[in-house]
Amino acid sequence: MNDPEVALLGIRHHGPGSARSVAAALAQLRPDAVLIEGPPEADGIVGLAAEKDLVPPVALLAHAVDDPARAAFWPYAEFSPEWVAIRYAVDRDLPVRFIDLPAAYGFGAADTDVPAADEPAADPIALLAEAAGHDDPERWWEDVVEHRAPGADALAPFAAVAEAMAALREEGLGESRRDLLREAHMRQRIRAARRAGHRRIAVVCGAFHVPALAAMPTIAHDRALLAELPKKTRADITWVPWTHRRLSQAAGYGAGVESPGWYHHLHAAEGDPVPRWLARAAELLRAEDHPVSSAHVIEAVRLAETLAALRGRPLAGLTETLDAVRAVMCDGSDVALELVRDRLVIGDALGEVPDAAPAVPLQRDLTRLQRTLRLKPVATPRDLDLDLRRDTDAARSRLLHRLRLLGVDWGVPARSAVASTGTFRESWRLCWQPEFAVRIAEAAQWGTTVEEAAVAKAVGEARAAAELAELTGLVETCLLAGLPGALPAVMRVLADRAALDTDVAHLAGALPALVRALRYGDVRGTDHGALGAAATGLADRICVGLPPACVGLDAEHAATMRARLDEVHGAIALLAADADGLADRWAAALRSLARREPAGGPATGAPGLLRGRAVRLLLDDGRLDSDEAGRRLSLVLSTANAPADAAGWIEGFLTGGGALLLHDPRLLALLDEWLTGVPGEAFTDVLPLLRRTFAGLETGVRRTVGARVAAGPLDAEHLGEPAAGELDRGRADAAVPVMAMLLGVRPFIPRQAAGRNT
């Protein structure tokens, strides 16, 4: 190095071996100032590292004030060399400064070659590994750095790494224009530290930058380079929690590490880390009901060490350790090994940040609500069942719905393990992600509290909504989120849009969400008078416009309308109790739809899929008897109708359950007679429709229908069905012993039946 009073400690980001080496080097150097590669905007908050509530993994989050979506992270774990240097400095009250390019330059670099992410033109570690004859850069770096303890001279490893990097830089390998700009700024900051009177300065930076910082060019040279930078963007910076799982992804400052949990163990464990790690793996597998004993651990340690020796490695690395786990503890199963990878190799550690860290008001309000409602953010997915009849659970539900409206999907609705059809229960899957900090900063433009921001966001989305269904869905969200302040504005936009929209498909898509909002409004105690009037108005318009809107639809639009038909049918069933005559008007609309047959070609009537579905809905509601349904089926299956239209009718009629074919043999007989009479040239066309129809039926129904068809002619006499009102005594007698056993009584078997059985 040109300056003996400036020690350049070249490290690899998130490397436990580098972290140990940095700790030993700082103890040997005893510097009076520490400079670290990172955003200078963080100089004012780096002192928070001394707080006991700042627990890694954490990250520096910088974002543009005017556009919070433009953000960058600098994550640190306990095994990050930068974090070790930060803690060394703050624990000794030493000045610690960040010397990389300000984050504000990265945010203004949309049209320049100064990207915000730390991505060199090539991976120098991979280049060195290739030069050393290794095809795996991770394994090579572990062998030469991570697995070696600091020696008597703690600076020797850094000198060796610097020499290797200098060889790369001399060949121009791995350099980018952004690297040159960053290094010019780092040199300026080092000069500033010298001018401030610091005599022994330790610089912790990426190993690739060491040669450029060691050979200092002139000040004028660096100023000329930095003149190329774009205009600064005003930025804010703070500490945010991070996770090991997020650290394993190639995001944030530096490259992602594939095994943060393993690296954390290497950094924290004293002595040989392999036996302790394998003991943790055994504990994890036993908790998941895998039969793993202490003997398995001993044998796995021996196998890992043997594999390392055979492969010429100084110590057993992650590869050898996982091979031993798979062979000894998992019996060769990759499924069990994947559990170890997920829980121990990666891990779910989530850091903590003190209240003193800078934060937007919205984040502070969210933190307050999380504590009040006892909803601690954790990185591990967990299920949460809420009973909305309880005040605390209702408040939790409102918070989660408000956050989803703001784009923070901390909670996602999930299927409950408790079977319940009531509206008082909600189930959520919670999992906190570090990037939510950015989304909260983005949402801060809408307000300073979660409720205020959600109200403003709802009103803004209502005004920007392009379709009616978006508005009714937004109404439902406002009710679920408990936002009475947003409902009047949203309802005004909804009323105006509904009055102008004449597309029945749009109206049909909008009604279900509005009815769900009414239903959930009951348990939440919401005043839904305006909602009821709007829903009834939409339903009436659908009843009038549905039959003509279904005429002339092609197959794709008919399938879409069938789904709408089912949704509207369920919605009107819920709405009809509070709307006089609505059920009758809907039934009349279905009858009208069922009668719109294509007399003059497909374009003159409704598709068979929709007509058949209308008949089935009327039959299920008891507004059509089975005789009439059979008559309509026989008409549709007559030779006068096109086979494709008949197949569509059958699909619509049987969708949702085919048990009626078993209860009414006449329907099955009609269907069988038609199917066997379809001409060969038309059968190929209707086969896909029929296969799709019967594939949707219950497994038991398909099996029974197949058995009855295979048994012979499909009529009441051959199927052995008793005449109407007649009791089949033989079948009844067969059930008597079973019923007697269930009831705990002696069965009474008539003499005639007993003689027949013998």
Coordinates of N, CA and C in Angstrom, one line a residue, residues 41 132 161 239 268 298 304 337 345 386 493 526 590 648 704 709:
E41 N -25.0 8.4 3.1 CA -26.2 8.9 3.8 C -26.4 8.3 5.1
A132 N -7.4 -21.0 -10.7 CA -6.8 -22.0 -9.8 C -7.2 -23.5 -10.2
V161 N -5.0 -11.7 -0.8 CA -6.2 -11.4 -1.6 C -6.0 -10.2 -2.5
W239 N -32.7 2.1 8.9 CA -32.5 0.7 9.2 C -33.9 -0.1 9.1
A268 N -20.7 -18.2 14.3 CA -21.0 -18.2 15.7 C -20.4 -19.4 16.4
I298 N -23.0 -39.3 14.9 CA -21.6 -39.7 14.9 C -21.2 -40.2 13.6
A304 N -18.8 -37.1 6.7 CA -18.4 -35.7 6.2 C -16.9 -35.5 6.2
L337 N -34.0 -34.1 3.1 CA -32.9 -33.2 2.9 C -33.3 -31.8 2.6
V345 N -29.9 -24.5 6.3 CA -28.9 -24.0 5.4 C -29.3 -22.5 5.0
L386 N -59.2 -15.9 12.8 CA -59.9 -14.8 13.5 C -61.4 -15.1 13.7
V493 N -69.2 7.0 -7.0 CA -68.6 6.6 -8.3 C -69.3 5.4 -8.8
T526 N -72.1 -3.0 10.0 CA -71.9 -1.9 9.1 C -73.3 -1.5 8.6
L590 N -84.5 -16.8 -15.9 CA -83.9 -18.1 -16.3 C -84.9 -18.9 -17.2
G648 N -73.5 -29.2 -25.5 CA -73.4 -28.1 -24.6 C -74.5 -28.0 -23.6
T704 N -70.8 -45.3 -10.8 CA -72.1 -45.9 -10.8 C -72.8 -45.8 -12.1
V709 N -74.7 -48.4 -17.1 CA -74.7 -48.5 -18.5 C -74.2 -49.8 -19.0

